[in-house]
CSV table of C-alpha atoms in Angstrom, one decimal:
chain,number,residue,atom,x,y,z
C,129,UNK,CA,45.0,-31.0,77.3
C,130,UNK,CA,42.9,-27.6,78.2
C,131,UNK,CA,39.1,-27.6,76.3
C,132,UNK,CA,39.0,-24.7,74.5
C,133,UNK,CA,35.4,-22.9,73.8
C,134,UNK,CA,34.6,-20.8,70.8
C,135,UNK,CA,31.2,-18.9,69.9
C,136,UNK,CA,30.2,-19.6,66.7
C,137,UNK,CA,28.5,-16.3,66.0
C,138,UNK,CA,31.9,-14.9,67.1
C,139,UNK,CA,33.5,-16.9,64.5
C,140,UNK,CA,30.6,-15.8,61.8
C,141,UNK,CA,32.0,-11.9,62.2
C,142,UNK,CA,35.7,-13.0,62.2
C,143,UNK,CA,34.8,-15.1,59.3
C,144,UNK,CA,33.2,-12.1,57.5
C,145,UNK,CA,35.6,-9.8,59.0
C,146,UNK,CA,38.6,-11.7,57.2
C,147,UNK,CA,36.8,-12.1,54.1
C,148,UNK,CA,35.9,-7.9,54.2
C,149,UNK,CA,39.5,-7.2,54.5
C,150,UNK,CA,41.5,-10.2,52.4
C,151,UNK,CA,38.6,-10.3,49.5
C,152,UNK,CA,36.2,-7.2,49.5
C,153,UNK,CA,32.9,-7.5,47.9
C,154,UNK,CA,32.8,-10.9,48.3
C,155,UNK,CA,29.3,-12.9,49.3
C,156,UNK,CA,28.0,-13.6,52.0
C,157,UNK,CA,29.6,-16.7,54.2
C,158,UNK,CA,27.4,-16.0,57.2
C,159,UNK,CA,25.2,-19.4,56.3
C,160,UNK,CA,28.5,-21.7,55.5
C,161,UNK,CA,29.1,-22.6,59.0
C,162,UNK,CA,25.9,-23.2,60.4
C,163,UNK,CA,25.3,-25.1,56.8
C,164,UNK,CA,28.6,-27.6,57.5
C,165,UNK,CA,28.7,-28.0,61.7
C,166,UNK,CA,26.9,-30.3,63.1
C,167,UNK,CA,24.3,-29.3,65.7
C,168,UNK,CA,25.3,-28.8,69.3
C,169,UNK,CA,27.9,-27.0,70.7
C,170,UNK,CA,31.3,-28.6,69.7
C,171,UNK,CA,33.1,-28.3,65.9
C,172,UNK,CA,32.4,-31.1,64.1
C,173,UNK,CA,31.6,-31.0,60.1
C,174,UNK,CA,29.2,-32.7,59.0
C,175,UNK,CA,30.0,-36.4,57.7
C,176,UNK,CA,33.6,-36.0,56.3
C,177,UNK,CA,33.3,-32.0,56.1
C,178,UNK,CA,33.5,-30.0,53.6
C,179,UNK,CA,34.8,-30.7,49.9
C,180,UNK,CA,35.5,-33.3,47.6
C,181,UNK,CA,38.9,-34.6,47.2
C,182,UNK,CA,42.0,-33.6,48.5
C,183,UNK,CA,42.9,-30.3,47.0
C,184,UNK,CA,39.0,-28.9,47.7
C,185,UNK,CA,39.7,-30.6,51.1
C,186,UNK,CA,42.8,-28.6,51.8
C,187,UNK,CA,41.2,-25.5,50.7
C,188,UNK,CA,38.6,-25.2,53.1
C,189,UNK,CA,41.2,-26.4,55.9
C,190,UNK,CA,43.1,-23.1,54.8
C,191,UNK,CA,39.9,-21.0,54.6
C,192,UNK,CA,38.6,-22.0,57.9
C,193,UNK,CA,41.8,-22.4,59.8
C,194,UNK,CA,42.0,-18.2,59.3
C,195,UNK,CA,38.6,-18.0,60.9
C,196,UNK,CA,39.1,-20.0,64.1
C,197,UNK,CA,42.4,-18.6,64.5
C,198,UNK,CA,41.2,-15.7,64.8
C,199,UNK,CA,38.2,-15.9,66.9
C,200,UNK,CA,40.8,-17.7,69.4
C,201,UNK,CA,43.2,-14.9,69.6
C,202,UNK,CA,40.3,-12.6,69.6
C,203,UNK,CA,38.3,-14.4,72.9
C,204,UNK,CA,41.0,-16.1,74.2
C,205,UNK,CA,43.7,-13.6,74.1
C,206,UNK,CA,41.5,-10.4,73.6
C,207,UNK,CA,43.4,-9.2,70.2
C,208,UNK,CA,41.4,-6.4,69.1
C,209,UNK,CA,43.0,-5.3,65.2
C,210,UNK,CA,43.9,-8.1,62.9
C,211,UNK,CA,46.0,-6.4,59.9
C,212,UNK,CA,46.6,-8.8,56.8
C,213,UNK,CA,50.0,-9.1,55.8
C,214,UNK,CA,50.5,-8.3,52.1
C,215,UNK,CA,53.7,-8.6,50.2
C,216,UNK,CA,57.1,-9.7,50.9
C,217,UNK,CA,57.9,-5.5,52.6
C,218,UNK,CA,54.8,-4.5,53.6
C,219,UNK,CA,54.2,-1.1,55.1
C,220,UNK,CA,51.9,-0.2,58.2
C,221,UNK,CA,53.2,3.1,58.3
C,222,UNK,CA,55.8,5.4,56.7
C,223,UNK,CA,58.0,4.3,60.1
C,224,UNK,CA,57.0,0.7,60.5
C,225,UNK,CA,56.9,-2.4,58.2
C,226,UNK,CA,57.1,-6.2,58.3
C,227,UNK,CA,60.0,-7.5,55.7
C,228,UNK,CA,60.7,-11.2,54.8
C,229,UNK,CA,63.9,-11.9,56.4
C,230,UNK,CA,66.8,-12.1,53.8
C,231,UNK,CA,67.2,-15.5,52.8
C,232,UNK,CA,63.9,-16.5,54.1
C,233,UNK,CA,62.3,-19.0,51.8
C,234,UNK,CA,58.6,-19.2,54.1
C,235,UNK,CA,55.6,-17.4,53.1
C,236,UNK,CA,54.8,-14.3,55.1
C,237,UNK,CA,52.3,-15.1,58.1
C,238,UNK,CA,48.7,-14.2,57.9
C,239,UNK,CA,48.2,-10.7,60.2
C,240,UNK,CA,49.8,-8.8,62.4
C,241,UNK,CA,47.5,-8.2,65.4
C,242,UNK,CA,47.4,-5.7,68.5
C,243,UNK,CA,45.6,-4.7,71.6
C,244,UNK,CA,46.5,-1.9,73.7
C,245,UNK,CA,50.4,-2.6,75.0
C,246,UNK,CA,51.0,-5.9,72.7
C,247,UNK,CA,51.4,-6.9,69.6
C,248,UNK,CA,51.7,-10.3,67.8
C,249,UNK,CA,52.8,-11.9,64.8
C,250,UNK,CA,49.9,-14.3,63.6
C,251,UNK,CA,49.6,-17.6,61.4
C,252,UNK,CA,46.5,-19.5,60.9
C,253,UNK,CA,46.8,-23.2,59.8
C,254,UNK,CA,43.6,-25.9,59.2
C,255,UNK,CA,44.4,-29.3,58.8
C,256,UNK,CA,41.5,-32.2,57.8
C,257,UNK,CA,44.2,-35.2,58.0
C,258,UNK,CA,44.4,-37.2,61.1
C,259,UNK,CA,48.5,-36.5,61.6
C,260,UNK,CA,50.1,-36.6,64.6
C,261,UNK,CA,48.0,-33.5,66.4
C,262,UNK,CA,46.8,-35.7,69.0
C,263,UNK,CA,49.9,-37.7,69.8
C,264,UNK,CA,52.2,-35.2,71.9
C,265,UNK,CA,54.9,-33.8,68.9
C,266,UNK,CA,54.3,-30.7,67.3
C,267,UNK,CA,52.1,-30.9,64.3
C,268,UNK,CA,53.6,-30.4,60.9
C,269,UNK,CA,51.7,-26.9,60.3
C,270,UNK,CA,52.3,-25.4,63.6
C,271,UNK,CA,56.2,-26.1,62.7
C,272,UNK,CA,55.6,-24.3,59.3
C,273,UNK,CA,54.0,-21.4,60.6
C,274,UNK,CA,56.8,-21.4,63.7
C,275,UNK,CA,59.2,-21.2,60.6
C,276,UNK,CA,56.8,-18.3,58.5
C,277,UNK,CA,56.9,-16.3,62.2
C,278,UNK,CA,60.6,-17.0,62.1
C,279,UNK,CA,60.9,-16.1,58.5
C,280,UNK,CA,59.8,-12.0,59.2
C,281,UNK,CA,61.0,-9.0,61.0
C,282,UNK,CA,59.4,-6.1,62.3
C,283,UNK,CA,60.9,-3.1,61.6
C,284,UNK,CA,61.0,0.8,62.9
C,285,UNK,CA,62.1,2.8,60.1
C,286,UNK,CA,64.5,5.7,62.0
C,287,UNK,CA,65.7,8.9,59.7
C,288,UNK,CA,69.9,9.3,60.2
C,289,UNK,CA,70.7,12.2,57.9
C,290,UNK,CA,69.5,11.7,54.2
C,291,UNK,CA,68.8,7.9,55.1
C,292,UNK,CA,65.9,5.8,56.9
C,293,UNK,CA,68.0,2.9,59.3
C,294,UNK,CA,65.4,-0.3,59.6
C,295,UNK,CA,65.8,-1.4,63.5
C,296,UNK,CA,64.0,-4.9,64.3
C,297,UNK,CA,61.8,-5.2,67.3
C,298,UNK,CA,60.6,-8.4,68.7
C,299,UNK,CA,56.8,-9.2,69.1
C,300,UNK,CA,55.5,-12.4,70.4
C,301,UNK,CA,54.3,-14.9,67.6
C,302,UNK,CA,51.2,-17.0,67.4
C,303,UNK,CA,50.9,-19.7,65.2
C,304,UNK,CA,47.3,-21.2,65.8
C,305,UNK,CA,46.4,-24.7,64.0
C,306,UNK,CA,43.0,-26.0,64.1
C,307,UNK,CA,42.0,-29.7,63.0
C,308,UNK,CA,38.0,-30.4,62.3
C,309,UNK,CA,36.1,-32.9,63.9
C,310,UNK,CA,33.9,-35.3,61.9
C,311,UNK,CA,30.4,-36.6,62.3
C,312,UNK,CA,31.5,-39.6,59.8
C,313,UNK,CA,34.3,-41.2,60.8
C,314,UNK,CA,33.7,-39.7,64.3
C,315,UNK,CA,36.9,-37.9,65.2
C,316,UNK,CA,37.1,-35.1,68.0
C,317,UNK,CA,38.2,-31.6,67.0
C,318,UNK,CA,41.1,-30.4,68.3
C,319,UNK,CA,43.0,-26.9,68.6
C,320,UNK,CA,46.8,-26.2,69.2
C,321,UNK,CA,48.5,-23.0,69.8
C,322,UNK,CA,52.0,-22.0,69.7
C,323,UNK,CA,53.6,-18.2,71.0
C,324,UNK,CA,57.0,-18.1,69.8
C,325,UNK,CA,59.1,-14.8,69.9
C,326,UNK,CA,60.7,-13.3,66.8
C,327,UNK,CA,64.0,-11.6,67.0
C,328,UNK,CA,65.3,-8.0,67.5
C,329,UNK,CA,65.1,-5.3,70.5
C,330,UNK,CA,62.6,-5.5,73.0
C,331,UNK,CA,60.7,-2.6,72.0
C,332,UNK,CA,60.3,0.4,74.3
C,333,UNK,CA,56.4,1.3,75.6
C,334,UNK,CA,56.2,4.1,73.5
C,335,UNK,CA,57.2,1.8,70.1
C,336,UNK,CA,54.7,-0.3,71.2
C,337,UNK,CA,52.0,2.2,71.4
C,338,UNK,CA,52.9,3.7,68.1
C,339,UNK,CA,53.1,0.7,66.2
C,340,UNK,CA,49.8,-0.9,67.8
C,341,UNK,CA,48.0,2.7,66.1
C,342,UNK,CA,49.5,1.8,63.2
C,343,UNK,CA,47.9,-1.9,62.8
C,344,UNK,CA,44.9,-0.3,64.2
C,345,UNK,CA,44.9,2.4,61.4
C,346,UNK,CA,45.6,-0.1,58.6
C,347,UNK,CA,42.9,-2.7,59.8
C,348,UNK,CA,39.9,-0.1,59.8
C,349,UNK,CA,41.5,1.4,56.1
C,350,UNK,CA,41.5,-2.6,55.3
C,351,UNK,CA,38.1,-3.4,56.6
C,352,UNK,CA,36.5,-0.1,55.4
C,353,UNK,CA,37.6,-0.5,51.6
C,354,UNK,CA,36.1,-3.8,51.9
C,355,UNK,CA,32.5,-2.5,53.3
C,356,UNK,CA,33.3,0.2,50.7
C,357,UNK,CA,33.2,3.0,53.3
C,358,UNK,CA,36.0,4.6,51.6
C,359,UNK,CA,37.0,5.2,47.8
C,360,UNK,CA,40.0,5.7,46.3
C,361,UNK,CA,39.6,9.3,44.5
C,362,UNK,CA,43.0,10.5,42.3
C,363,UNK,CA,45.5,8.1,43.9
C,364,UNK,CA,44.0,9.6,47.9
C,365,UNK,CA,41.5,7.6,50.5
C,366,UNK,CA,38.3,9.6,50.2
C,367,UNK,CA,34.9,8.5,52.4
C,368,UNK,CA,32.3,7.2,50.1
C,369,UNK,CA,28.5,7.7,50.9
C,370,UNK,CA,27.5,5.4,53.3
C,371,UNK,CA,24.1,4.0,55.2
C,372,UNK,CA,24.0,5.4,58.5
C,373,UNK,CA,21.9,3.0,61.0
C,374,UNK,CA,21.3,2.0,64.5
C,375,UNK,CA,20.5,-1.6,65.8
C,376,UNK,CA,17.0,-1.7,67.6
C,377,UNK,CA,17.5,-2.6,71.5
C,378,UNK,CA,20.7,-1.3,71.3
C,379,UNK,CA,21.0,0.3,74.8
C,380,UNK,CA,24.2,2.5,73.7
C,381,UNK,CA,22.2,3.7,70.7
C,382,UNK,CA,25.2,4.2,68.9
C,383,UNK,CA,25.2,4.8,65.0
C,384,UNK,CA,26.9,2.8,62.4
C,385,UNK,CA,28.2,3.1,58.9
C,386,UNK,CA,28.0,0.5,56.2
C,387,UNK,CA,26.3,-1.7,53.8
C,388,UNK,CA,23.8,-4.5,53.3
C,389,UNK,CA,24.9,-7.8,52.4
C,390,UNK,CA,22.7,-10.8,51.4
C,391,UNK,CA,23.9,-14.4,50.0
C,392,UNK,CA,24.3,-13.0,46.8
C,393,UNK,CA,26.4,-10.1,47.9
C,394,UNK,CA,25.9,-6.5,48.6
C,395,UNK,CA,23.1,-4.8,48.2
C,396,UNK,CA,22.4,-1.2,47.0
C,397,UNK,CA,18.9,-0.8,48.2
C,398,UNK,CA,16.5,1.2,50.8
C,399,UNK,CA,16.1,-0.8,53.9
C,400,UNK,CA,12.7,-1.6,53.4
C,401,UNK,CA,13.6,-3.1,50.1
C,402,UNK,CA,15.8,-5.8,52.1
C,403,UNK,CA,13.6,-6.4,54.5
C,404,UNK,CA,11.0,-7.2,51.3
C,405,UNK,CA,13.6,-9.7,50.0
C,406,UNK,CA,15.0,-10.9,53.4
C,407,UNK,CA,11.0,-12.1,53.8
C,408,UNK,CA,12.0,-13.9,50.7
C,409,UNK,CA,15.1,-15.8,51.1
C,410,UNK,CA,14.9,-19.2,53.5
C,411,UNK,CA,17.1,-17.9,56.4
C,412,UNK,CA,16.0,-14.5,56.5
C,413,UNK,CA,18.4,-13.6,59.0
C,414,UNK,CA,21.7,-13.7,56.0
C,415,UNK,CA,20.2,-10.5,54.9
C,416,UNK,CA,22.3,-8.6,57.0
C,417,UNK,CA,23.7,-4.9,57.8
C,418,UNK,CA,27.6,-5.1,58.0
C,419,UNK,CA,29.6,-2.2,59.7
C,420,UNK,CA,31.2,0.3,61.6
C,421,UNK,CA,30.7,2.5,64.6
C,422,UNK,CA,30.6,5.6,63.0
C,423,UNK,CA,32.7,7.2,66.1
C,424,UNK,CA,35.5,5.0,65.6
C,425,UNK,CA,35.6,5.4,61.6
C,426,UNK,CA,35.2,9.2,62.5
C,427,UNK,CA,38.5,8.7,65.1
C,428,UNK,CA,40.4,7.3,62.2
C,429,UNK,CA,39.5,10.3,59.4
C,430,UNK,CA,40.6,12.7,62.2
C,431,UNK,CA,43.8,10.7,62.7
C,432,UNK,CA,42.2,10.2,67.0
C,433,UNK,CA,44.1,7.3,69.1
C,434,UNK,CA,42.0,4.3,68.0
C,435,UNK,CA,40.5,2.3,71.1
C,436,UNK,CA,38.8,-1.1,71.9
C,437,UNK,CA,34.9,-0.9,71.9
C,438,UNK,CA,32.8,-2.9,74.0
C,439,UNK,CA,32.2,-6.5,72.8
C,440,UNK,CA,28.4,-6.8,73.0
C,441,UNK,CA,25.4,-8.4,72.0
C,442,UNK,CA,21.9,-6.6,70.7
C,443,UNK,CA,19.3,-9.2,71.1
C,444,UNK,CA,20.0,-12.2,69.9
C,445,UNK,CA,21.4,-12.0,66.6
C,446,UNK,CA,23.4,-8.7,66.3
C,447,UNK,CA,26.9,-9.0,67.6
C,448,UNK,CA,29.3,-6.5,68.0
C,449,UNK,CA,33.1,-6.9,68.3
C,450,UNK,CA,35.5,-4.7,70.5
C,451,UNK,CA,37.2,-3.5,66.8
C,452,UNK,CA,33.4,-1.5,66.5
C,453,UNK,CA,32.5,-4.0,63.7
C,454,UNK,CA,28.7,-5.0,64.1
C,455,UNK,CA,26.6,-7.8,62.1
C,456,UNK,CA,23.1,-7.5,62.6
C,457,UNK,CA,20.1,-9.0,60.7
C,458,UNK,CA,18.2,-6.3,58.5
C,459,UNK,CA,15.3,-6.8,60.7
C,460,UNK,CA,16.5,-5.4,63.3
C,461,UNK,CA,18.2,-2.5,61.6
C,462,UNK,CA,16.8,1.2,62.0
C,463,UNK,CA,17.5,3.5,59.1
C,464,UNK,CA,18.8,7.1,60.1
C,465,UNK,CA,20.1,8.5,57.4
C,466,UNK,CA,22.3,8.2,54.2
C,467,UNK,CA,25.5,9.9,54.2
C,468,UNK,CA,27.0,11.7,51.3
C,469,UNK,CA,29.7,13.3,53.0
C,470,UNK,CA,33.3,12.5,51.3
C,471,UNK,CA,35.2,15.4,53.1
């Protein structure tokens, strides 16, 4: 049995990267996991972990397996865009879309995610009850989700005549269950990972290419409503005014488009407003700037090949993910400019 590391901080911007794209405008969560772990470095909740009762219990488990799910397929298998899946046909593209198989009775997985030359089908599942995860079967949720990665196809829509033909390709599948530990009963955390394949054609290099564009597209359209960086304006996408910023120390001194958002949401206000109330709050470092790169937002309003940015840190607290999504506390935040542009 492999030990498996994750960075918390990571898991902070996956958590609030998730939340951005599956429940825009949402507050903050950037507190809840430092609030629930226990200190050091492994995952253990504090006492019995979070909630009260079974359902509340089961909630967070759901909530929490998305997060670590995928900060695992982001550091441990370097997925770059996680698209959410959304309806029973849901389109990526005029010429690509994931459909419930017929017959299917699963629910439709959680994302589909890419990275230059691969794509995956992925399924998150958290589980608080003891089960069998540590006694060499499968556990119960990974077998769901191998049956919800099982229960889709992924399609290539191809024009014959006055007709679109929908030809299935096969990606790989990950179904990623995670199980808390607990200070009270003490009970180790523990992590299990299945990569299943789906059916249909191996796709060709060029399919893959096209279709890893098109999660990349819908991810930064997802992520970008939810940052409000773009509006809807008479049925069309149209970019919204947006804070323009840079991080201090950042040696790439690259600029970034977003918003600031505090434990009680977003925040509509000059920088040196937040930093007035961030001097307020007790963990001054949840009042926070949320974004992204303004190049690769820029690359996707010009319809440009989407690529990985560097995965870096800016001092200590600002983090930056290779999808060009940065956290960073307001204090470190430099203001250069407010952007009005919706061409």
């Amino acid at each position: 049995m492999a030990q498996v590391s994750l960075d918390i901080d990571e898991v902070a911007r996956c958590a609030w990267n998730e939340i951005l794209q599956t429940a825009p405008r949402s507050t903050s969560l950037f507190g809840l996991l430092e609030d629930l772990l226990e200190p050091g470095p492994n995952l253990v909740w504090r006492d019995r972990g979070p909630g009260r009762g079974t359902e509340m219990r089961r909630s967070f488990s759901g909530l929490f397996g998305r997060f670590f799910a995928r900060a695992y397929l982001e550091q441990h298998h370097d997925f770059v865009w996680f698209t959410a899946i959304d309806g029973d046909s849901f389109h990526l593209s005029p010429s690509w879309r994931v459909i419930r198989k017929p017959r299917s009775q699963t629910e439709m997985p959680d994302w589909i995610c890419a990275r230059p030359g691969e794509l995956a089908i992925g399924e998150a599942k958290g589980s608080h009850q003891k089960g069998n995860a540590t006694r060499g079967g499968m556990p119960g949720p990974i077998k769901t989700a191998d049956g919800q990665i099982q229960g889709i196809r992924v399609q290539k829509g191809v024009r014959r005549g006055s007709k679109t033909i929908w030809q299935s390709k096969r990606p790989k599948g990950w179904a990623v269950m995670s199980r808390w530990g607990l200070a009270n009963p003490a009970r180790d955390p523990f992590l299990y990972a299945l990569d299943p394949e789906t059916e249909g054609e191996t796709p060709k290099p060029e399919e893959i290419s096209e279709l890893v564009q098109a999660v990349a597209r819908t991810y930064v359209e997802q992520t970008a409503l939810g940052l409000g960086l773009l509006m809807s304006v008479d049925g069309k996408l149209a970019v919204a005014p947006h804070r323009r910023v840079q991080v201090a120390g950042d040696q790439d001194k690259a600029i970034f488009a977003g918003t600031i958002i505090t434990p009680f949401g977003s925040l509509d206000r000059d920088f040196e407003r937040a930093k007035e109330i961030a001097s307020l709050v007790p963990k001054p470092d949840l009042v926070l700037f949320v974004g992204f790169e303004e190049g690769l937002l820029n690359d996707y309003l010009k319809g440009l090949t989407l690529v990985p940015r560097s995965r870096r840190r800016i001092g200590d607290l600002s983090l930056v993910g290779r999808d060009g999504l940065v956290m960073a506390p307001v204090q470190q935040i430099i203001d250069v400019g407010y952007s009005t542009d919706q061409d």
